[in-house]
CSV table of C-alpha atoms in Angstrom, one decimal:
chain,number,residue,atom,x,y,z
A,27,MET,CA,-47.6,157.3,-21.8
A,28,THR,CA,-48.9,157.9,-18.4
A,29,THR,CA,-51.8,160.7,-18.2
A,30,ALA,CA,-52.3,163.1,-15.4
A,31,PRO,CA,-55.8,163.0,-13.9
A,32,PRO,CA,-57.9,165.8,-15.1
A,33,ARG,CA,-56.9,169.2,-13.6
A,34,GLY,CA,-59.4,171.0,-11.1
A,35,ARG,CA,-60.6,167.6,-9.8
A,36,PRO,CA,-58.7,165.5,-7.3
A,37,PRO,CA,-57.7,161.8,-8.1
A,38,ALA,CA,-59.6,158.9,-7.0
A,39,ILE,CA,-57.6,157.9,-3.9
A,40,PRO,CA,-57.4,161.3,-2.4
A,41,ARG,CA,-61.1,161.8,-2.9
A,42,LEU,CA,-61.9,158.3,-1.4
A,43,ALA,CA,-59.7,159.0,1.6
A,44,ARG,CA,-61.2,162.3,2.2
A,45,ALA,CA,-64.8,160.8,2.1
A,46,ALA,CA,-63.8,158.0,4.3
A,47,ALA,CA,-62.2,160.6,7.0
A,48,ALA,CA,-65.3,162.6,6.6
A,49,LEU,CA,-67.7,159.8,7.2
A,50,VAL,CA,-65.6,158.7,10.2
A,51,ALA,CA,-65.5,162.2,11.7
A,52,VAL,CA,-69.2,162.8,11.2
A,53,VAL,CA,-70.2,159.3,12.9
A,54,CYS,CA,-67.6,160.1,15.9
A,55,LEU,CA,-68.9,163.6,16.3
A,56,ALA,CA,-72.6,162.7,16.3
A,57,HIS,CA,-72.0,160.0,18.7
A,58,VAL,CA,-70.1,162.1,21.2
A,59,LEU,CA,-72.7,165.0,21.0
A,60,TRP,CA,-75.3,162.3,21.7
A,61,SER,CA,-73.6,160.6,24.7
A,62,GLY,CA,-71.7,163.3,26.0
A,63,LEU,CA,-67.8,163.9,26.6
A,64,ALA,CA,-66.5,161.3,29.0
A,65,HIS,CA,-63.5,161.8,31.3
A,66,ARG,CA,-63.3,165.7,30.4
A,67,PRO,CA,-60.4,166.7,32.4
A,68,VAL,CA,-58.5,164.0,30.4
A,69,ALA,CA,-60.0,164.8,27.0
A,70,LEU,CA,-59.1,168.6,27.5
A,71,ALA,CA,-55.6,167.8,28.2
A,72,PHE,CA,-54.9,165.6,25.2
A,73,GLY,CA,-56.8,168.1,23.2
A,74,ALA,CA,-54.9,171.0,24.5
A,75,LEU,CA,-51.7,168.9,23.7
A,76,VAL,CA,-53.0,168.2,20.1
A,77,ALA,CA,-53.9,172.0,19.4
A,78,LEU,CA,-50.4,173.2,20.8
A,79,GLY,CA,-48.8,170.9,18.3
A,80,GLU,CA,-50.8,172.2,15.6
A,81,LEU,CA,-49.9,175.7,16.7
A,82,THR,CA,-46.3,174.9,16.8
A,83,ARG,CA,-46.2,173.1,13.5
A,84,ARG,CA,-43.3,173.5,11.2
A,85,ALA,CA,-43.8,175.5,8.1
A,86,ASP,CA,-41.4,173.5,5.9
A,87,ALA,CA,-43.8,172.5,3.0
A,88,GLU,CA,-41.6,169.5,2.4
A,89,ALA,CA,-41.6,168.2,5.9
A,90,ARG,CA,-42.7,164.4,6.6
A,91,GLU,CA,-44.5,165.2,9.6
A,92,ALA,CA,-45.4,169.1,10.1
A,93,ALA,CA,-46.9,168.7,13.6
A,94,PRO,CA,-45.1,166.1,15.4
A,95,LEU,CA,-45.8,167.2,18.8
A,96,GLY,CA,-49.7,167.0,17.6
A,97,ALA,CA,-49.3,163.5,15.9
A,98,ALA,CA,-47.7,162.1,19.2
A,99,GLY,CA,-50.4,163.6,21.4
A,100,ALA,CA,-53.1,162.1,19.2
A,101,LEU,CA,-51.6,158.7,19.1
A,102,ALA,CA,-51.1,158.7,23.0
A,103,TYR,CA,-54.7,159.5,23.3
A,104,ALA,CA,-55.7,156.7,21.3
A,105,LEU,CA,-53.6,154.1,23.0
A,106,LEU,CA,-54.5,155.3,26.2
A,107,GLY,CA,-55.9,152.7,28.7
A,108,GLU,CA,-55.5,153.9,32.1
A,109,VAL,CA,-54.9,157.3,34.0
A,110,ALA,CA,-53.1,157.2,37.3
A,111,GLY,CA,-54.0,153.4,37.5
A,112,HIS,CA,-57.7,154.2,36.8
A,113,ALA,CA,-59.3,152.8,33.6
A,114,ALA,CA,-60.0,155.5,30.7
A,115,PRO,CA,-62.3,154.1,28.5
A,116,HIS,CA,-63.2,156.9,26.5
A,117,GLY,CA,-63.7,155.0,23.4
A,118,VAL,CA,-62.8,155.1,19.5
A,119,ALA,CA,-65.5,158.0,18.9
A,120,GLN,CA,-64.3,160.3,21.4
A,121,THR,CA,-60.6,159.7,20.5
A,122,VAL,CA,-61.3,160.8,16.9
A,123,ALA,CA,-63.8,163.7,18.0
A,124,VAL,CA,-61.2,165.3,20.2
A,125,VAL,CA,-58.3,164.8,18.0
A,126,LEU,CA,-60.1,166.4,15.2
A,127,ALA,CA,-61.6,169.2,17.1
A,128,ALA,CA,-58.3,170.2,18.5
A,129,SER,CA,-56.4,169.9,15.2
A,130,LEU,CA,-58.9,172.1,13.6
A,131,ALA,CA,-58.6,174.8,16.7
A,132,GLY,CA,-54.9,174.5,16.4
A,133,SER,CA,-54.9,175.3,12.7
A,134,VAL,CA,-57.1,178.4,12.9
A,135,PRO,CA,-54.1,181.0,12.7
A,136,TYR,CA,-52.6,179.2,9.8
A,137,THR,CA,-56.0,178.9,7.9
A,138,ALA,CA,-56.5,182.6,8.6
A,139,ARG,CA,-53.3,183.5,6.7
A,140,GLY,CA,-54.0,180.9,4.1
A,141,SER,CA,-51.1,178.5,5.2
A,142,GLY,CA,-53.4,176.0,7.1
A,143,PRO,CA,-53.2,172.0,6.7
A,144,VAL,CA,-54.7,170.8,3.6
A,145,LEU,CA,-57.7,168.3,3.6
A,146,ASP,CA,-55.3,165.5,3.0
A,147,HIS,CA,-53.4,166.3,6.1
A,148,LEU,CA,-56.5,166.4,8.1
A,149,ALA,CA,-57.8,163.2,6.5
A,150,ARG,CA,-54.7,161.2,7.2
A,151,ARG,CA,-54.8,162.5,10.8
A,152,VAL,CA,-58.3,161.2,11.3
A,153,LEU,CA,-57.9,157.8,9.6
A,154,THR,CA,-54.5,157.1,11.4
A,155,VAL,CA,-56.0,158.1,14.9
A,156,ALA,CA,-59.1,155.8,14.0
A,157,PHE,CA,-57.4,152.8,13.0
A,158,ALA,CA,-55.2,153.0,16.4
A,159,ALA,CA,-58.0,153.5,18.4
A,160,VAL,CA,-60.0,150.8,16.9
A,161,CYS,CA,-57.1,148.4,17.5
A,162,PHE,CA,-56.7,149.4,21.2
A,163,GLN,CA,-59.7,150.9,22.8
A,164,PRO,CA,-62.4,148.4,22.4
A,165,LEU,CA,-59.8,145.8,23.9
A,166,ALA,CA,-58.6,147.9,26.6
A,167,ALA,CA,-62.4,148.5,27.8
A,168,GLN,CA,-62.9,144.9,28.1
A,169,GLY,CA,-59.8,144.5,30.4
A,170,THR,CA,-57.9,142.3,28.0
A,171,PHE,CA,-54.9,144.2,28.7
A,172,ARG,CA,-55.3,144.3,32.5
A,173,ASP,CA,-52.6,141.8,33.2
A,174,TRP,CA,-50.3,143.2,30.5
A,175,SER,CA,-47.7,145.2,32.5
A,176,GLY,CA,-44.1,146.2,32.1
A,177,PRO,CA,-42.3,145.3,28.8
A,178,ALA,CA,-45.2,143.4,27.4
A,179,HIS,CA,-47.5,146.5,27.6
A,180,ALA,CA,-44.8,148.5,25.9
A,181,LEU,CA,-44.5,146.0,23.1
A,182,LEU,CA,-48.0,146.0,22.4
A,183,LEU,CA,-48.2,149.6,21.9
A,184,ILE,CA,-45.0,149.8,19.7
A,185,ALA,CA,-46.4,146.8,17.6
A,186,LEU,CA,-49.9,149.0,17.0
A,187,LEU,CA,-47.9,152.0,16.4
A,188,ALA,CA,-45.9,150.4,13.8
A,189,LEU,CA,-48.9,148.8,12.2
A,190,THR,CA,-50.5,152.4,12.2
A,191,THR,CA,-47.6,153.9,10.7
A,192,LEU,CA,-47.4,151.4,7.8
A,193,CYS,CA,-50.9,152.2,7.1
A,194,ASP,CA,-50.3,155.7,7.0
A,195,ALA,CA,-47.2,155.1,4.7
A,196,VAL,CA,-49.5,153.4,2.4
A,197,LEU,CA,-52.0,155.9,2.5
A,198,ALA,CA,-49.5,158.8,1.8
A,199,ALA,CA,-47.8,156.8,-1.0
A,200,ALA,CA,-51.0,156.1,-2.7
A,201,THR,CA,-52.3,159.4,-2.4
A,202,ALA,CA,-48.8,160.9,-3.9
A,203,HIS,CA,-49.0,158.2,-6.7
A,204,ALA,CA,-52.7,159.2,-7.5
A,205,ARG,CA,-51.8,162.8,-7.7
A,206,THR,CA,-48.4,162.8,-9.7
A,207,GLY,CA,-48.4,159.5,-11.4
A,208,TRP,CA,-44.9,158.8,-9.8
A,209,PRO,CA,-44.5,154.7,-9.1
A,210,PHE,CA,-46.2,153.5,-6.2
A,211,GLY,CA,-43.1,151.4,-5.0
A,212,PRO,CA,-40.5,153.9,-4.9
A,213,LEU,CA,-43.0,156.5,-3.1
A,214,LEU,CA,-43.8,153.7,-0.6
A,215,ARG,CA,-40.1,153.0,0.1
A,216,GLU,CA,-39.2,156.8,0.8
A,217,GLU,CA,-42.3,156.8,3.2
A,218,LEU,CA,-40.9,153.9,4.9
A,219,ARG,CA,-37.4,155.5,4.9
A,220,GLY,CA,-39.1,158.4,6.7
A,221,MET,CA,-40.1,156.0,9.4
A,222,VAL,CA,-36.7,155.8,10.8
A,223,GLY,CA,-36.6,159.8,11.4
A,224,ILE,CA,-39.4,161.8,12.7
A,225,THR,CA,-41.9,159.2,12.7
A,226,SER,CA,-39.7,157.0,15.0
A,227,ALA,CA,-39.6,159.9,17.5
A,228,VAL,CA,-43.3,160.5,17.2
A,229,CYS,CA,-44.2,156.9,17.8
A,230,ALA,CA,-41.7,156.7,20.7
A,231,THR,CA,-43.1,160.0,22.1
A,232,GLY,CA,-46.8,158.5,21.9
A,233,VAL,CA,-46.0,155.6,23.6
A,234,VAL,CA,-44.2,157.0,26.5
A,235,MET,CA,-46.9,159.6,26.8
A,236,ALA,CA,-49.6,156.6,27.0
A,237,LEU,CA,-47.7,154.6,29.6
A,238,ALA,CA,-46.6,157.8,31.8
A,239,VAL,CA,-50.2,158.9,32.1
A,240,GLY,CA,-51.2,155.4,33.2
A,241,VAL,CA,-48.8,155.4,35.9
A,242,ALA,CA,-48.3,159.1,36.7
A,243,GLY,CA,-51.6,160.9,35.6
A,244,LEU,CA,-51.9,164.0,33.2
A,245,TRP,CA,-48.7,165.7,34.7
A,246,ALA,CA,-46.6,163.4,32.7
A,247,LEU,CA,-47.9,165.2,29.7
A,248,PRO,CA,-46.0,168.4,29.8
A,249,VAL,CA,-43.0,166.6,31.0
A,250,PHE,CA,-42.6,164.4,27.8
A,251,CYS,CA,-43.7,167.2,25.7
A,252,VAL,CA,-40.4,169.1,26.1
A,253,PRO,CA,-37.9,166.3,24.6
A,254,LEU,CA,-40.0,166.6,21.2
A,255,LEU,CA,-40.5,170.3,21.5
A,256,LEU,CA,-36.8,170.7,21.7
A,257,ALA,CA,-36.0,168.0,18.8
A,258,GLN,CA,-38.6,170.2,16.6
A,259,GLN,CA,-36.7,173.5,17.6
A,260,SER,CA,-33.4,171.7,16.4
A,261,TYR,CA,-35.1,170.5,13.1
A,262,ARG,CA,-36.0,173.9,12.4
A,263,ARG,CA,-32.2,175.2,12.7
A,264,TYR,CA,-31.2,172.4,10.6
A,265,ALA,CA,-33.7,173.1,7.9
A,266,ALA,CA,-32.7,176.7,8.0
A,267,VAL,CA,-29.2,175.6,7.4
A,268,ARG,CA,-30.0,173.3,4.5
A,269,ALA,CA,-32.3,176.4,2.9
A,270,THR,CA,-29.1,178.6,3.2
A,271,TYR,CA,-26.8,176.0,1.7
A,272,ARG,CA,-29.2,175.4,-1.2
A,273,GLN,CA,-29.6,179.1,-1.9
A,274,THR,CA,-25.8,179.1,-1.9
A,275,ILE,CA,-25.4,176.4,-4.5
A,276,ALA,CA,-28.3,178.0,-6.6
A,277,SER,CA,-26.3,181.3,-6.5
A,278,LEU,CA,-23.6,179.5,-7.6
A,279,ALA,CA,-25.0,177.9,-10.3
A,280,ARG,CA,-26.4,181.3,-11.8
A,281,ALA,CA,-22.8,182.5,-12.3
A,282,THR,CA,-22.7,181.0,-15.9
A,283,GLU,CA,-26.0,183.0,-16.6
A,284,ILE,CA,-24.6,186.0,-15.1
A,285,ALA,CA,-21.6,185.6,-17.3
A,286,GLY,CA,-23.4,185.0,-20.4
A,287,TYR,CA,-22.5,181.6,-20.8
A,288,THR,CA,-25.8,179.9,-20.6
A,289,PRO,CA,-29.5,181.3,-20.9
A,290,ALA,CA,-31.2,182.6,-18.0
A,291,GLY,CA,-33.3,180.2,-15.9
A,292,HIS,CA,-31.5,177.2,-17.6
A,293,ALA,CA,-29.9,175.6,-14.5
A,294,HIS,CA,-33.2,175.9,-12.6
A,295,ARG,CA,-35.2,174.4,-15.4
A,296,VAL,CA,-32.9,171.5,-15.7
A,297,ALA,CA,-32.9,171.0,-12.1
A,298,GLU,CA,-36.5,171.0,-11.6
A,299,LEU,CA,-37.1,168.6,-14.5
A,300,SER,CA,-34.6,166.1,-13.6
A,301,GLY,CA,-36.0,166.0,-10.1
A,302,ALA,CA,-39.2,165.0,-11.5
A,303,VAL,CA,-37.5,162.4,-13.8
A,304,GLY,CA,-35.5,161.1,-10.6
A,305,ARG,CA,-38.7,160.5,-8.8
A,306,ASP,CA,-40.5,158.9,-11.5
A,307,LEU,CA,-37.5,156.3,-12.0
A,308,GLY,CA,-37.6,156.0,-8.2
A,309,LEU,CA,-34.5,157.5,-6.8
A,310,SER,CA,-34.2,157.9,-3.1
A,311,GLY,CA,-34.1,161.1,-1.2
A,312,ALA,CA,-30.3,161.3,-0.7
A,313,GLU,CA,-29.9,160.4,-4.4
A,314,GLN,CA,-32.6,163.2,-5.3
A,315,GLY,CA,-30.4,165.7,-3.2
A,316,VAL,CA,-27.2,164.5,-5.5
A,317,LEU,CA,-29.2,165.0,-8.8
A,318,GLU,CA,-30.6,168.3,-7.8
A,319,TYR,CA,-27.2,169.8,-6.9
A,320,ALA,CA,-25.6,168.2,-9.8
A,321,ALA,CA,-28.4,169.4,-12.2
A,322,LEU,CA,-27.9,173.0,-10.9
A,323,MET,CA,-24.1,173.1,-11.3
A,324,HIS,CA,-24.0,171.0,-14.6
A,325,ASP,CA,-22.7,173.7,-16.8
A,326,ILE,CA,-20.4,175.4,-14.2
A,327,GLY,CA,-17.3,174.2,-16.3
A,328,GLN,CA,-18.3,176.5,-19.1
A,329,LEU,CA,-16.9,179.3,-17.0
A,330,SER,CA,-13.3,177.9,-17.9
A,331,LEU,CA,-13.8,178.3,-21.4
A,332,VAL,CA,-12.1,181.4,-23.4
A,333,ASP,CA,-14.7,181.5,-25.9
A,334,PRO,CA,-18.4,180.5,-24.7
A,335,VAL,CA,-20.5,177.8,-26.5
A,336,PRO,CA,-23.3,179.6,-28.5
A,337,ALA,CA,-26.2,180.0,-26.3
A,338,GLY,CA,-24.6,177.3,-23.9
A,339,ALA,CA,-25.6,174.3,-26.2
A,340,THR,CA,-23.1,171.9,-25.0
A,341,ALA,CA,-25.3,168.8,-26.3
A,342,SER,CA,-24.2,169.9,-29.8
A,343,LEU,CA,-20.4,169.9,-29.2
A,344,PRO,CA,-18.1,167.1,-30.1
A,345,VAL,CA,-18.0,164.4,-27.4
A,346,PRO,CA,-14.4,165.2,-26.4
A,347,GLU,CA,-15.2,169.1,-25.8
A,348,GLN,CA,-18.2,168.2,-23.7
A,349,ARG,CA,-15.8,165.7,-21.5
A,350,ARG,CA,-13.3,168.5,-21.2
A,351,ILE,CA,-16.2,171.0,-20.1
A,352,ALA,CA,-17.6,168.2,-17.9
A,353,LEU,CA,-14.3,167.6,-16.1
A,354,LEU,CA,-13.6,171.3,-15.5
A,355,GLY,CA,-17.1,171.6,-14.0
A,356,GLY,CA,-16.1,168.6,-11.6
A,357,ALA,CA,-13.1,170.4,-10.6
A,358,VAL,CA,-14.9,173.4,-9.8
A,359,VAL,CA,-17.6,171.6,-7.8
A,360,ARG,CA,-15.0,169.8,-5.7
A,361,GLN,CA,-13.8,173.1,-4.7
A,362,THR,CA,-17.1,174.2,-3.2
A,363,GLY,CA,-17.2,171.6,-0.4
A,364,VAL,CA,-20.5,169.9,-1.5
A,365,ASP,CA,-21.1,166.2,-1.5
A,366,PRO,CA,-18.0,164.4,-3.7
A,367,ALA,CA,-21.0,162.5,-5.3
A,368,VAL,CA,-22.1,165.8,-7.0
A,369,ALA,CA,-18.8,166.3,-8.4
A,370,VAL,CA,-18.8,162.8,-9.8
A,371,VAL,CA,-22.0,163.5,-11.5
A,372,VAL,CA,-21.1,166.4,-13.2
A,373,GLU,CA,-17.8,165.0,-14.2
A,374,ARG,CA,-19.5,162.1,-16.1
A,375,GLN,CA,-22.4,163.3,-17.5
A,376,ALA,CA,-20.6,163.2,-20.8
A,377,ASP,CA,-19.4,159.8,-20.6
A,378,PRO,CA,-21.5,156.9,-22.5
A,379,CYS,CA,-24.8,156.5,-20.8
A,380,ARG,CA,-23.8,152.7,-19.9
A,381,ASP,CA,-21.0,154.0,-17.6
A,382,GLN,CA,-22.8,156.7,-16.0
A,383,PRO,CA,-24.4,156.9,-12.6
A,384,PRO,CA,-28.3,157.1,-12.5
A,385,ALA,CA,-28.0,161.1,-11.7
A,386,ALA,CA,-25.5,161.4,-14.6
A,387,ARG,CA,-27.9,159.9,-17.0
A,388,ILE,CA,-30.6,162.0,-16.0
A,389,VAL,CA,-28.9,165.2,-16.1
A,390,ARG,CA,-27.6,164.3,-19.7
A,391,VAL,CA,-30.8,163.6,-21.1
A,392,VAL,CA,-32.6,166.6,-19.2
A,393,ASN,CA,-29.9,169.1,-20.7
A,394,ALA,CA,-30.0,168.0,-24.0
A,395,TYR,CA,-33.9,168.2,-24.1
A,396,GLU,CA,-33.9,171.7,-22.6
A,397,GLU,CA,-31.1,172.9,-25.3
A,398,LYS,CA,-32.9,171.0,-28.2
A,399,ALA,CA,-36.2,172.4,-27.5
A,400,ARG,CA,-35.3,175.8,-26.6
A,401,ASP,CA,-36.6,178.4,-29.0
A,402,ALA,CA,-38.0,175.6,-31.3
A,403,GLY,CA,-41.4,177.0,-30.9
A,404,PRO,CA,-44.8,175.1,-31.0
A,405,GLY,CA,-44.0,171.5,-31.0
A,406,GLY,CA,-40.4,171.8,-30.0
A,407,GLY,CA,-40.7,169.5,-27.2
A,408,LEU,CA,-42.0,166.5,-29.1
A,409,ALA,CA,-39.5,167.1,-31.8
A,410,ALA,CA,-36.6,167.4,-28.8
A,411,LEU,CA,-38.1,164.0,-27.4
A,412,GLU,CA,-37.9,162.1,-30.9
A,413,GLU,CA,-34.6,163.5,-31.5
A,414,LEU,CA,-33.2,161.8,-28.0
A,415,ARG,CA,-35.1,158.5,-28.8
A,416,LEU,CA,-33.5,158.3,-32.3
A,417,ALA,CA,-30.0,159.3,-30.9
A,418,PRO,CA,-27.2,156.3,-30.7
A,419,ALA,CA,-27.7,154.0,-27.9
A,420,ASP,CA,-24.6,155.2,-26.0
A,421,ASP,CA,-25.8,159.1,-26.1
A,422,TYR,CA,-28.9,158.8,-24.0
A,423,ALA,CA,-30.4,156.3,-21.9
A,424,PRO,CA,-33.7,155.0,-23.3
A,425,ASP,CA,-35.3,154.5,-19.8
A,426,VAL,CA,-34.4,158.0,-18.8
A,427,VAL,CA,-35.8,159.4,-22.0
A,428,GLU,CA,-39.1,157.5,-21.6
A,429,ALA,CA,-39.1,158.7,-17.7
A,430,LEU,CA,-38.7,162.2,-19.4
A,431,ALA,CA,-41.5,161.7,-21.7
A,432,ARG,CA,-44.0,160.5,-19.0
A,433,VAL,CA,-43.0,163.4,-16.7
A,434,LEU,CA,-43.7,166.0,-19.5
A,435,SER,CA,-47.0,164.0,-20.5
A,436,ARG,CA,-48.5,165.0,-17.3
A,437,GLY,CA,-48.0,168.7,-18.1
A,438,SER,CA,-47.3,169.9,-21.4
A,439,LEU,CA,-45.0,168.8,-24.2
A,440,THR,CA,-44.2,172.6,-25.0
A,441,GLY,CA,-40.6,173.7,-25.3
A,442,PRO,CA,-39.0,175.4,-22.3
A,443,ALA,CA,-38.9,178.9,-21.9
A,444,ALA,CA,-36.7,181.0,-24.2
A,445,GLY,CA,-33.5,182.1,-22.7
């Protein structure tokens, strides 16, 4: 089994990233303090932009880029070679120092409320900006790109940003892998998928800002901030709608608990553990969403029963009865207007595992584990896992059972809370 890093001490990769970012930050700040701040109006303008981005950061804990405007401004400053046609060789050290100082300044209100960016966020910001600046600033200072104009210059900036975001994705996936133990490959794929969304907007805005300031000067900054700020506001509304939708699904899932068909908290525990197993198995973001909703509503078919199943333990019922309840649940889910894929998972959770979609296999295994381990006392989790392993091959997918064991080994193997 995979074991989790010792509690209370960050894993090696995050510690290494923080140490590298701290070293880069100290060297750059010392260089700027020694040599002075060059092109102060430009530095102050981009610093204010990054600080504004941090001040308007999204509070969504799951956001891939919480401060898109700050990230775009930082990348634009790293790739800035000219201001209104005049050279702006501020260099790598000043780029990192200005971005770091502005990020810290913009985070003060959040830090005071205890919701500021974690060290990993700042470490990634410093390393990402330093990488982009190292790739661009020395060559720009030597005049290498002086004859590059039009599409050639834009393509160069896009290529540098693509390489920078790739490095950032690798760092983010490695950090998540070290902290959670989830497979690195699926984590990296998920980070790369995210590049199609907000990361693409950040990179495009960064490129446009760098090019526009090079031609029109600093007045271009406020003009090109507006589209990203509007997109950020639209995302906030979308996130609010999604949160409300999820709360509605969760409330519907609690109907079986309120009616006394299932123990309190059962659906939430199954959904939480199913999500962890899905991440361990490398499910994509869309598949994770389907899995979460299906796990929350996997017992909704019990509302159609005249006589409740004792303790809602459907795993111990005969297979035909399990399938009848699953089909009834799927019919209810289809009436809610959620993704039809959720209804399919609910309907097929009692099928032989070889015929089930991945999400249905996960829900079946986790639900059975939660039911078997419930009220079992010390060692109940281990006994439930062993029972799942020894079950007939068509009952529970072996790869899902082993993924469940890995997930549980990162925390504890005690049984679920009593209902």
